[in-house]
GROMACS .gro file of C-alpha atoms in nm:
model
  507
    1MET     CA    1  21.608  15.525  -0.635
    2SER     CA    2  21.426  15.398  -0.327
    3SER     CA    3  21.757  15.330  -0.151
    4THR     CA    4  21.857  15.695  -0.191
    5VAL     CA    5  21.535  15.879  -0.111
    6PHE     CA    6  21.483  15.666   0.202
    7ARG     CA    7  21.843  15.685   0.328
    8THR     CA    8  21.853  15.779   0.694
    9LYS     CA    9  22.092  16.014   0.867
   10LYS     CA   10  22.264  15.865   1.169
   11ILE     CA   11  22.183  16.038   1.494
   12GLU     CA   12  22.550  16.052   1.579
   13GLN     CA   13  22.615  16.248   1.258
   14SER     CA   14  22.327  16.484   1.331
   15ILE     CA   15  22.477  16.562   1.671
   16LEU     CA   16  22.824  16.606   1.520
   17ASP     CA   17  22.684  16.859   1.270
   18THR     CA   18  22.570  17.077   1.560
   19GLU     CA   19  22.932  17.115   1.671
   20GLU     CA   20  23.058  17.274   1.349
   21PRO     CA   21  23.161  17.631   1.447
   22GLU     CA   22  22.991  17.799   1.150
   23HIS     CA   23  22.667  17.607   1.197
   24ALA     CA   24  22.646  17.573   1.579
   25LEU     CA   25  22.365  17.742   1.773
   26LYS     CA   26  22.420  17.887   2.121
   27LYS     CA   27  22.292  17.673   2.411
   28SER     CA   28  22.112  17.903   2.654
   29LEU     CA   29  21.768  17.758   2.735
   30SER     CA   30  21.651  17.585   3.052
   31ALA     CA   31  21.348  17.367   3.127
   32LEU     CA   32  21.168  17.680   3.258
   33ASP     CA   33  21.246  17.868   2.935
   34LEU     CA   34  21.107  17.578   2.728
   35THR     CA   35  20.791  17.558   2.938
   36VAL     CA   36  20.739  17.932   2.904
   37PHE     CA   37  20.789  17.902   2.526
   38GLY     CA   38  20.530  17.624   2.518
   39VAL     CA   39  20.272  17.815   2.722
   40GLY     CA   40  20.351  18.128   2.521
   41VAL     CA   41  20.271  17.970   2.187
   42ILE     CA   42  19.979  17.750   2.292
   43ILE     CA   43  19.768  18.011   2.470
   44GLY     CA   44  19.646  18.239   2.193
   45THR     CA   45  19.328  18.319   2.005
   46GLY     CA   46  19.193  17.970   2.071
   47ILE     CA   47  19.114  18.023   2.436
   48PHE     CA   48  18.976  18.372   2.378
   49VAL     CA   49  18.760  18.291   2.074
   50LEU     CA   50  18.701  17.923   2.003
   51THR     CA   51  18.537  17.846   2.337
   52GLY     CA   52  18.219  18.032   2.240
   53THR     CA   53  18.209  17.901   1.884
   54VAL     CA   54  18.222  17.532   1.969
   55ALA     CA   55  18.001  17.562   2.275
   56LYS     CA   56  17.728  17.733   2.075
   57ASN     CA   57  17.753  17.522   1.762
   58ASN     CA   58  17.891  17.181   1.857
   59ALA     CA   59  17.912  17.075   2.222
   60GLY     CA   60  17.731  17.309   2.463
   61PRO     CA   61  17.881  17.312   2.816
   62ALA     CA   62  18.057  16.987   2.723
   63VAL     CA   63  18.309  17.200   2.534
   64ALA     CA   64  18.526  17.144   2.840
   65LEU     CA   65  18.535  16.775   2.747
   66ALA     CA   66  18.628  16.870   2.387
   67PHE     CA   67  18.933  17.049   2.525
   68VAL     CA   68  19.015  16.735   2.722
   69VAL     CA   69  18.989  16.518   2.407
   70SER     CA   70  19.218  16.750   2.210
   71GLY     CA   71  19.454  16.768   2.505
   72VAL     CA   72  19.474  16.387   2.515
   73VAL     CA   73  19.550  16.371   2.139
   74CYS     CA   74  19.825  16.626   2.189
   75ALA     CA   75  19.954  16.443   2.499
   76LEU     CA   76  19.993  16.119   2.300
   77ALA     CA   77  20.196  16.306   2.041
   78ALA     CA   78  20.386  16.494   2.312
   79LEU     CA   79  20.510  16.169   2.464
   80CYS     CA   80  20.654  16.073   2.126
   81TYR     CA   81  20.806  16.416   2.075
   82ALA     CA   82  20.963  16.403   2.422
   83GLU     CA   83  21.146  16.077   2.343
   84PHE     CA   84  21.276  16.206   2.011
   85ALA     CA   85  21.377  16.548   2.143
   86SER     CA   86  21.576  16.394   2.430
   87THR     CA   87  21.735  16.131   2.201
   88VAL     CA   88  21.810  16.361   1.903
   89PRO     CA   89  21.870  16.707   2.055
   90VAL     CA   90  21.906  16.878   1.719
   91ALA     CA   91  21.719  17.172   1.563
   92GLY     CA   92  21.441  17.080   1.323
   93SER     CA   93  21.189  16.894   1.540
   94ALA     CA   94  20.981  16.645   1.334
   95TYR     CA   95  21.205  16.699   1.029
   96THR     CA   96  21.516  16.589   1.213
   97PHE     CA   97  21.333  16.300   1.382
   98SER     CA   98  21.204  16.176   1.044
   99TYR     CA   99  21.551  16.195   0.887
  100ALA     CA  100  21.683  15.966   1.161
  101SER     CA  101  21.401  15.711   1.137
  102LEU     CA  102  21.200  15.722   0.812
  103GLY     CA  103  21.449  15.853   0.557
  104GLU     CA  104  21.542  16.160   0.352
  105LEU     CA  105  21.229  16.199   0.139
  106PRO     CA  106  20.985  16.165   0.429
  107ALA     CA  107  21.204  16.409   0.626
  108TRP     CA  108  21.193  16.657   0.339
  109ILE     CA  109  20.816  16.626   0.312
  110ILE     CA  110  20.763  16.682   0.686
  111GLY     CA  111  21.007  16.974   0.679
  112TRP     CA  112  20.825  17.125   0.381
  113ASP     CA  113  20.499  17.072   0.571
  114LEU     CA  114  20.637  17.248   0.882
  115VAL     CA  115  20.756  17.544   0.677
  116LEU     CA  116  20.398  17.591   0.554
  117GLU     CA  117  20.245  17.532   0.897
  118PHE     CA  118  20.463  17.781   1.082
  119ALA     CA  119  20.454  18.046   0.805
  120LEU     CA  120  20.075  18.047   0.780
  121GLY     CA  121  20.040  18.019   1.158
  122THR     CA  122  20.263  18.323   1.211
  123ALA     CA  123  20.081  18.529   0.946
  124VAL     CA  124  19.732  18.434   1.067
  125VAL     CA  125  19.814  18.516   1.429
  126ALA     CA  126  19.980  18.845   1.327
  127VAL     CA  127  19.661  18.949   1.148
  128GLY     CA  128  19.458  18.853   1.456
  129TRP     CA  129  19.692  19.054   1.679
  130SER     CA  130  19.651  19.352   1.446
  131GLY     CA  131  19.273  19.330   1.484
  132TYR     CA  132  19.294  19.338   1.863
  133VAL     CA  133  19.536  19.631   1.864
  134ALA     CA  134  19.334  19.826   1.609
  135SER     CA  135  19.026  19.778   1.828
  136LEU     CA  136  19.210  19.903   2.138
  137LEU     CA  137  19.338  20.204   1.941
  138ASP     CA  138  18.984  20.278   1.822
  139ASN     CA  139  18.863  20.272   2.181
  140ALA     CA  140  19.135  20.525   2.266
  141GLY     CA  141  19.026  20.750   1.980
  142TRP     CA  142  19.316  20.668   1.747
  143HIS     CA  143  19.210  20.543   1.404
  144LEU     CA  144  19.435  20.392   1.140
  145PRO     CA  145  19.361  20.474   0.774
  146GLU     CA  146  19.165  20.191   0.612
  147ALA     CA  147  19.439  20.130   0.358
  148LEU     CA  148  19.688  20.057   0.643
  149SER     CA  149  19.458  19.839   0.853
  150GLY     CA  150  19.424  19.547   0.615
  151ARG     CA  151  19.100  19.678   0.462
  152GLU     CA  152  19.098  19.809   0.104
  153GLY     CA  153  19.078  20.185   0.085
  154ALA     CA  154  18.917  20.399  -0.184
  155ASP     CA  155  19.204  20.328  -0.422
  156GLY     CA  156  19.167  19.951  -0.380
  157PHE     CA  157  19.494  19.921  -0.184
  158GLY     CA  158  19.501  19.753   0.154
  159PHE     CA  159  19.806  19.667   0.367
  160ASP     CA  160  19.793  19.561   0.730
  161ILE     CA  161  20.079  19.773   0.861
  162LEU     CA  162  20.041  19.655   1.221
  163ALA     CA  163  20.065  19.283   1.132
  164ALA     CA  164  20.369  19.341   0.911
  165ALA     CA  165  20.541  19.560   1.172
  166LEU     CA  166  20.489  19.300   1.443
  167VAL     CA  167  20.653  19.026   1.235
  168LEU     CA  168  20.951  19.247   1.149
  169VAL     CA  169  21.008  19.352   1.511
  170LEU     CA  170  20.993  18.990   1.629
  171THR     CA  171  21.233  18.894   1.348
  172GLY     CA  172  21.483  19.144   1.487
  173ILE     CA  173  21.445  19.005   1.840
  174LEU     CA  174  21.507  18.647   1.718
  175VAL     CA  175  21.821  18.757   1.534
  176LEU     CA  176  21.958  18.916   1.852
  177GLY     CA  177  21.949  18.590   2.045
  178MET     CA  178  21.743  18.318   2.210
  179LYS     CA  179  21.799  18.439   2.566
  180LEU     CA  180  21.656  18.780   2.483
  181SER     CA  181  21.362  18.608   2.315
  182ALA     CA  182  21.314  18.392   2.625
  183ARG     CA  183  21.313  18.696   2.858
  184ILE     CA  184  21.060  18.885   2.650
  185THR     CA  185  20.846  18.574   2.621
  186SER     CA  186  20.856  18.521   3.000
  187LEU     CA  187  20.727  18.873   3.060
  188VAL     CA  188  20.448  18.847   2.802
  189VAL     CA  189  20.345  18.499   2.915
  190ALA     CA  190  20.320  18.622   3.274
  191ILE     CA  191  20.075  18.892   3.158
  192LYS     CA  192  19.880  18.645   2.945
  193VAL     CA  193  19.846  18.382   3.215
  194THR     CA  194  19.742  18.650   3.465
  195VAL     CA  195  19.458  18.753   3.235
  196VAL     CA  196  19.342  18.390   3.201
  197LEU     CA  197  19.357  18.336   3.579
  198VAL     CA  198  19.158  18.655   3.638
  199VAL     CA  199  18.894  18.526   3.397
  200ILE     CA  200  18.877  18.193   3.581
  201VAL     CA  201  18.873  18.334   3.936
  202ALA     CA  202  18.647  18.635   3.872
  203GLY     CA  203  18.414  18.440   3.644
  204ALA     CA  204  18.368  18.166   3.903
  205PHE     CA  205  18.167  18.411   4.115
  206PHE     CA  206  17.912  18.455   3.836
  207ILE     CA  207  17.848  18.088   3.756
  208LYS     CA  208  17.485  17.973   3.756
  209ALA     CA  209  17.423  17.600   3.783
  210ASP     CA  210  17.120  17.624   3.551
  211ASN     CA  211  17.350  17.718   3.263
  212TYR     CA  212  17.501  17.368   3.271
  213ASP     CA  213  17.164  17.203   3.207
  214PRO     CA  214  17.189  17.006   2.985
  215PHE     CA  215  17.568  16.954   3.010
  216ILE     CA  216  17.568  16.743   2.689
  217PRO     CA  217  17.281  16.873   2.471
  218LYS     CA  218  17.083  16.628   2.263
  219ALA     CA  219  17.246  16.532   1.934
  220GLN     CA  220  17.129  16.711   1.618
  221THR     CA  221  17.209  16.576   1.271
  222VAL     CA  222  17.361  16.838   1.045
  223ASP     CA  223  17.205  16.864   0.701
  224ALA     CA  224  17.523  16.947   0.510
  225GLY     CA  225  17.579  16.917   0.138
  226ALA     CA  226  17.857  16.696   0.004
  227ASP     CA  227  18.104  16.956  -0.127
  228LEU     CA  228  18.463  17.055  -0.064
  229GLN     CA  229  18.361  17.247   0.246
  230SER     CA  230  18.233  16.924   0.402
  231PRO     CA  231  18.456  16.710   0.629
  232LEU     CA  232  18.655  16.458   0.430
  233ILE     CA  233  18.509  16.173   0.634
  234GLN     CA  234  18.162  16.267   0.510
  235LEU     CA  235  18.267  16.254   0.145
  236MET     CA  236  18.455  15.924   0.192
  237PHE     CA  237  18.203  15.727   0.396
  238GLY     CA  238  17.879  15.921   0.366
  239TRP     CA  239  17.899  15.994   0.738
  240ALA     CA  240  17.639  16.247   0.848
  241PRO     CA  241  17.800  16.491   1.092
  242SER     CA  242  17.611  16.584   1.405
  243ASN     CA  243  17.628  16.867   1.652
  244PHE     CA  244  17.590  16.818   2.027
  245GLY     CA  245  17.564  16.476   2.185
  246VAL     CA  246  17.875  16.260   2.226
  247MET     CA  247  17.974  16.294   1.858
  248GLY     CA  248  17.938  16.670   1.890
  249ILE     CA  249  18.214  16.662   2.151
  250PHE     CA  250  18.449  16.493   1.904
  251THR     CA  251  18.349  16.741   1.631
  252ALA     CA  252  18.423  17.022   1.872
  253ALA     CA  253  18.759  16.863   1.956
  254SER     CA  254  18.859  16.885   1.588
  255VAL     CA  255  18.787  17.258   1.601
  256VAL     CA  256  18.943  17.346   1.935
  257PHE     CA  257  19.254  17.151   1.837
  258PHE     CA  258  19.368  17.480   1.684
  259ALA     CA  259  19.398  17.615   2.038
  260PHE     CA  260  19.668  17.356   2.118
  261ILE     CA  261  19.884  17.413   1.811
  262GLY     CA  262  20.239  17.507   1.896
  263PHE     CA  263  20.362  17.278   2.170
  264ASP     CA  264  20.563  17.088   1.909
  265VAL     CA  265  20.752  17.413   1.840
  266VAL     CA  266  20.931  17.357   2.171
  267ALA     CA  267  21.108  17.060   2.013
  268THR     CA  268  21.266  17.285   1.748
  269ALA     CA  269  21.471  17.453   2.024
  270ALA     CA  270  21.638  17.126   2.137
  271GLU     CA  271  21.976  17.226   1.998
  272GLU     CA  272  21.971  17.554   2.196
  273THR     CA  273  21.888  17.384   2.527
  274LYS     CA  274  22.157  17.345   2.795
  275ASN     CA  275  22.046  16.996   2.902
  276PRO     CA  276  21.807  16.870   2.634
  277GLN     CA  277  21.796  16.510   2.759
  278ARG     CA  278  21.641  16.628   3.085
  279ASP     CA  279  21.474  16.959   2.995
  280MET     CA  280  21.303  16.886   2.661
  281PRO     CA  281  21.052  16.634   2.806
  282ARG     CA  282  20.983  16.869   3.096
  283GLY     CA  283  20.925  17.165   2.867
  284ILE     CA  284  20.702  16.981   2.619
  285LEU     CA  285  20.486  16.792   2.867
  286GLY     CA  286  20.483  17.066   3.130
  287SER     CA  287  20.354  17.335   2.894
  288LEU     CA  288  20.085  17.103   2.759
  289VAL     CA  289  19.958  17.009   3.109
  290ILE     CA  290  19.944  17.375   3.217
  291CYS     CA  291  19.756  17.489   2.906
  292THR     CA  292  19.507  17.201   2.906
  293THR     CA  293  19.422  17.275   3.271
  294LEU     CA  294  19.368  17.644   3.196
  295TYR     CA  295  19.160  17.567   2.884
  296VAL     CA  296  18.926  17.332   3.070
  297ALA     CA  297  18.885  17.580   3.358
  298VAL     CA  298  18.801  17.865   3.121
  299ALA     CA  299  18.549  17.651   2.933
  300VAL     CA  300  18.377  17.549   3.257
  301VAL     CA  301  18.361  17.908   3.378
  302VAL     CA  302  18.239  18.076   3.061
  303THR     CA  303  17.962  17.821   2.996
  304GLY     CA  304  17.860  17.859   3.360
  305MET     CA  305  17.845  18.238   3.338
  306GLN     CA  306  17.622  18.244   3.033
  307LYS     CA  307  17.391  17.991   2.866
  308TYR     CA  308  17.578  17.828   2.579
  309THR     CA  309  17.303  17.928   2.333
  310ASP     CA  310  17.366  18.295   2.420
  311LEU     CA  311  17.747  18.292   2.399
  312SER     CA  312  17.916  18.531   2.161
  313VAL     CA  313  18.111  18.378   1.874
  314ASP     CA  314  18.361  18.665   1.827
  315ALA     CA  315  18.451  18.743   2.190
  316PRO     CA  316  18.281  18.492   2.424
  317LEU     CA  317  18.489  18.565   2.735
  318ALA     CA  318  18.459  18.944   2.713
  319ASP     CA  319  18.091  18.934   2.622
  320ALA     CA  320  18.011  18.691   2.904
  321PHE     CA  321  18.139  18.947   3.152
  322LYS     CA  322  17.936  19.217   2.978
  323ALA     CA  323  17.626  19.000   3.014
  324THR     CA  324  17.684  18.978   3.389
  325GLY     CA  325  17.717  19.356   3.417
  326HIS     CA  326  18.096  19.383   3.430
  327PRO     CA  327  18.206  19.544   3.099
  328TRP     CA  328  18.543  19.651   3.240
  329PHE     CA  329  18.668  19.294   3.202
  330ALA     CA  330  18.606  19.309   2.824
  331GLY     CA  331  18.884  19.564   2.769
  332PHE     CA  332  19.110  19.378   3.011
  333ILE     CA  333  19.063  19.052   2.820
  334SER     CA  334  19.121  19.221   2.482
  335PHE     CA  335  19.442  19.371   2.618
  336GLY     CA  336  19.556  19.030   2.741
  337ALA     CA  337  19.476  18.871   2.404
  338ALA     CA  338  19.668  19.137   2.214
  339VAL     CA  339  19.972  19.110   2.440
  340GLY     CA  340  19.958  18.731   2.441
  341LEU     CA  341  19.950  18.693   2.064
  342THR     CA  342  20.292  18.853   2.032
  343THR     CA  343  20.457  18.546   2.186
  344VAL     CA  344  20.253  18.312   1.964
  345CYS     CA  345  20.388  18.491   1.656
  346MET     CA  346  20.744  18.497   1.782
  347ILE     CA  347  20.763  18.129   1.875
  348LEU     CA  348  20.598  18.012   1.552
  349LEU     CA  349  20.852  18.222   1.362
  350LEU     CA  350  21.126  18.071   1.580
  351GLY     CA  351  21.008  17.721   1.493
  352GLN     CA  352  21.003  17.787   1.120
  353THR     CA  353  21.351  17.936   1.108
  354ARG     CA  354  21.496  17.639   1.299
  355VAL     CA  355  21.339  17.387   1.062
  356PHE     CA  356  21.461  17.587   0.761
  357PHE     CA  357  21.808  17.610   0.919
  358ALA     CA  358  21.824  17.233   0.981
  359MET     CA  359  21.717  17.153   0.623
  360SER     CA  360  21.978  17.395   0.492
  361ARG     CA  361  22.253  17.243   0.706
  362ASP     CA  362  22.167  16.904   0.554
  363GLY     CA  363  22.194  17.051   0.203
  364LEU     CA  364  21.827  16.999   0.114
  365LEU     CA  365  21.801  17.378   0.095
  366PRO     CA  366  22.094  17.607  -0.001
  367ARG     CA  367  22.373  17.588   0.258
  368PHE     CA  368  22.396  17.967   0.250
  369PHE     CA  369  22.116  17.971   0.507
  370SER     CA  370  22.286  17.740   0.757
  371HIS     CA  371  22.557  17.983   0.872
  372VAL     CA  372  22.498  18.138   1.214
  373HIS     CA  373  22.567  18.499   1.313
  374PRO     CA  374  22.927  18.527   1.444
  375ARG     CA  375  22.820  18.727   1.750
  376PHE     CA  376  22.464  18.624   1.834
  377ARG     CA  377  22.500  18.258   1.726
  378THR     CA  378  22.154  18.263   1.569
  379PRO     CA  379  22.053  18.155   1.215
  380HIS     CA  380  22.015  18.518   1.105
  381ARG     CA  381  21.992  18.459   0.730
  382PRO     CA  382  21.680  18.235   0.724
  383THR     CA  383  21.530  18.440   1.009
  384ILE     CA  384  21.553  18.765   0.811
  385LEU     CA  385  21.440  18.603   0.484
  386LEU     CA  386  21.139  18.430   0.633
  387GLY     CA  387  21.052  18.728   0.853
  388VAL     CA  388  21.030  18.960   0.554
  389ILE     CA  389  20.827  18.711   0.349
  390ILE     CA  390  20.579  18.650   0.631
  391ALA     CA  391  20.551  19.023   0.704
  392ILE     CA  392  20.450  19.083   0.340
  393LEU     CA  393  20.212  18.784   0.355
  394ALA     CA  394  20.049  18.909   0.674
  395GLY     CA  395  20.026  19.262   0.538
  396PHE     CA  396  19.844  19.177   0.215
  397THR     CA  397  19.635  18.870   0.305
  398SER     CA  398  19.382  18.790   0.574
  399LEU     CA  399  19.456  18.417   0.530
  400SER     CA  400  19.139  18.316   0.707
  401GLU     CA  401  19.060  18.060   0.439
  402LEU     CA  402  19.403  17.900   0.484
  403ALA     CA  403  19.397  17.869   0.863
  404GLU     CA  404  19.287  17.504   0.845
  405LEU     CA  405  19.616  17.423   0.672
  406VAL     CA  406  19.789  17.495   1.002
  407ASN     CA  407  19.578  17.224   1.167
  408ILE     CA  408  19.635  16.959   0.904
  409GLY     CA  409  20.007  17.034   0.890
  410THR     CA  410  20.042  16.988   1.266
  411LEU     CA  411  19.843  16.663   1.272
  412PHE     CA  412  20.048  16.528   0.984
  413ALA     CA  413  20.364  16.598   1.182
  414PHE     CA  414  20.213  16.415   1.481
  415VAL     CA  415  20.152  16.106   1.266
  416VAL     CA  416  20.505  16.103   1.130
  417VAL     CA  417  20.671  16.148   1.469
  418ALA     CA  418  20.464  15.868   1.628
  419ILE     CA  419  20.555  15.628   1.346
  420GLY     CA  420  20.918  15.735   1.374
  421VAL     CA  421  20.934  15.643   1.744
  422VAL     CA  422  20.830  15.285   1.666
  423ILE     CA  423  21.074  15.251   1.376
  424LEU     CA  424  21.370  15.395   1.567
  425ARG     CA  425  21.301  15.166   1.864
  426ARG     CA  426  21.340  14.867   1.627
  427SER     CA  427  21.627  14.999   1.414
  428ARG     CA  428  21.837  15.156   1.694
  429PRO     CA  429  21.734  14.986   2.023
  430GLU     CA  430  22.079  15.051   2.173
  431LEU     CA  431  22.046  15.433   2.164
  432PRO     CA  432  22.049  15.603   2.506
  433ARG     CA  433  21.704  15.749   2.567
  434ALA     CA  434  21.672  15.994   2.855
  435PHE     CA  435  21.293  15.976   2.812
  436ARG     CA  436  21.107  15.674   2.679
  437THR     CA  437  20.757  15.688   2.539
  438PRO     CA  438  20.553  15.437   2.744
  439LEU     CA  439  20.366  15.138   2.595
  440VAL     CA  440  20.547  15.131   2.258
  441PRO     CA  441  20.414  15.046   2.001
  442PHE     CA  442  20.061  15.068   2.143
  443LEU     CA  443  20.066  15.433   2.248
  444PRO     CA  444  20.222  15.566   1.923
  445ILE     CA  445  19.965  15.367   1.721
  446VAL     CA  446  19.683  15.522   1.924
  447SER     CA  447  19.845  15.864   1.863
  448VAL     CA  448  19.845  15.803   1.487
  449LEU     CA  449  19.480  15.694   1.485
  450ALA     CA  450  19.370  15.989   1.702
  451SER     CA  451  19.551  16.239   1.477
  452LEU     CA  452  19.409  16.080   1.161
  453TRP     CA  453  19.059  16.099   1.309
  454LEU     CA  454  19.091  16.475   1.364
  455MET     CA  455  19.240  16.514   1.015
  456LEU     CA  456  18.940  16.338   0.859
  457ASN     CA  457  18.711  16.589   1.028
  458LEU     CA  458  18.877  16.877   0.842
  459PRO     CA  459  18.718  17.008   0.517
  460ALA     CA  460  18.802  16.827   0.194
  461GLU     CA  461  18.919  17.163   0.051
  462THR     CA  462  19.188  17.177   0.319
  463TRP     CA  463  19.313  16.833   0.209
  464LEU     CA  464  19.319  16.950  -0.155
  465ARG     CA  465  19.531  17.257  -0.072
  466PHE     CA  466  19.758  17.049   0.148
  467GLY     CA  467  19.803  16.798  -0.138
  468ILE     CA  468  19.900  17.078  -0.381
  469TRP     CA  469  20.163  17.206  -0.134
  470MET     CA  470  20.302  16.853  -0.097
  471VAL     CA  471  20.326  16.810  -0.477
  472ILE     CA  472  20.529  17.134  -0.497
  473GLY     CA  473  20.752  16.993  -0.223
  474PHE     CA  474  20.813  16.672  -0.419
  475VAL     CA  475  20.911  16.871  -0.727
  476ILE     CA  476  21.162  17.085  -0.536
  477TYR     CA  477  21.315  16.782  -0.368
  478PHE     CA  478  21.379  16.596  -0.692
  479LEU     CA  479  21.499  16.907  -0.875
  480TYR     CA  480  21.731  17.034  -0.598
  481GLY     CA  481  21.729  16.859  -0.260
  482ARG     CA  482  21.810  16.506  -0.373
  483SER     CA  483  22.120  16.609  -0.570
  484HIS     CA  484  22.247  16.860  -0.307
  485SER     CA  485  22.187  16.645   0.001
  486ARG     CA  486  22.504  16.631   0.216
  487LEU     CA  487  22.421  16.274   0.308
  488GLY     CA  488  22.396  16.185  -0.062
  489LEU     CA  489  22.719  16.367  -0.144
  490GLN     CA  490  22.898  16.181   0.136
  491GLU     CA  491  22.771  15.848   0.005
  492ARG     CA  492  22.884  15.930  -0.348
  493ALA     CA  493  23.219  16.054  -0.219
  494ALA     CA  494  23.269  15.725  -0.036
  495ALA     CA  495  23.205  15.548  -0.366
  496GLY     CA  496  23.457  15.780  -0.540
  497ALA     CA  497  23.192  15.952  -0.756
  498VAL     CA  498  23.236  16.307  -0.623
  499PRO     CA  499  23.477  16.495  -0.393
  500LYS     CA  500  23.397  16.461  -0.024
  501PRO     CA  501  23.192  16.761   0.099
  502GLN     CA  502  23.362  16.980   0.359
  503SER     CA  503  23.187  17.098   0.675
  504GLY     CA  504  23.197  17.458   0.565
  505ASP     CA  505  23.072  17.404   0.212
  506SER     CA  506  22.821  17.667   0.112
  507GLN     CA  507  22.708  17.473  -0.194
   0.00000   0.00000   0.00000
């Protein structure tokens, strides 16, 4: 069995599959489009909310260094993603990369993981967007009924109509085509980055040097019980977590990592890029550099405007301006956050549909979902299916308790991709690589260790839920995916066991 579940799909075959007329995506994206997508999905609630939380509870003004640490972890992974995306310019991101290097079962598991990550990420962000919009509507004197705002009404029914509507509208945009999605994203990202720059420039005039003293507050041991809400590293090694001090910076980095989630989504659009060998590395690394710079600048400004002990947890940027006597900025920042979250939702949904499409094209999911729209050349079937499911999920559930699953899913993908780079370098050294990860195998190993460190700082309950999802994935693979795999069918056909599968098989 091991020889079948760890069979790898040749990169040449993956590229040939993208040329089948019924399963080929339209190539329309440039390096600028990819960078805009990256910035659009990375800059979200993290920069508007998490800064205050981790400054007040974990790192003080040194929260800027926590953003640097998380940015470095992401950069290590981004270098690995850039090599893969330029070498294997096929939809599916980490799933496709794993299929080419680690084998079918690991590829299925990472694909199953990405489906969970992007689905929950989209739903969580849609609910957050709904909260911002509802607040803006309340300020304007327009109030949604409780039963349609995600809160249970008198009859016990509660459906977040705004969150569900957002997902459905974005689903329609993605069906209509990638170029339209890129244009809308460019407009929204321009607004979002403008808001962030205004915060940085305007806030710089209200900085007080005394607020940075001490820059790294004295460490404080946290008296936390050993339960499922505790970090896994505490349960495994009896490690006592601490806030502030140097270790507080690393604890904060585990939290603010959520603010960086999404850059890997850029890699899912490789197949729809005009020149992926050149543009994918530029899009992945460029968006990460831009966002890390903005994050650090915002952290420095907001902790300089207001003492870290006084920062708001819910809306630190807006409340910092209120504290300095400039409440107008609060509404401006809320508007920017609401507008900006639309692109986060759309690009996460984009990433999920491309992974689902790639798995379907390989036969691990029904091939019905791998046919593209005859006019728009987009994977309309999985886009509509997943869009409706996520809209319902976002409408009925707050999902706040599941948000950590997005973090662990992303970090797990980072680990797999870094390992895959090392394996593919050894198994296929002759492959043309437009971008090469430097210092292999040292840098990928460091990337694996850094990602595992952040994973160990997540609650044990998150690991438990993640494990349950993985078990479900194993069951589906062995009940359906393994027997319907196109690669497996081709191998059996070569041995004369079954008819050779045709390119247009719907299975």
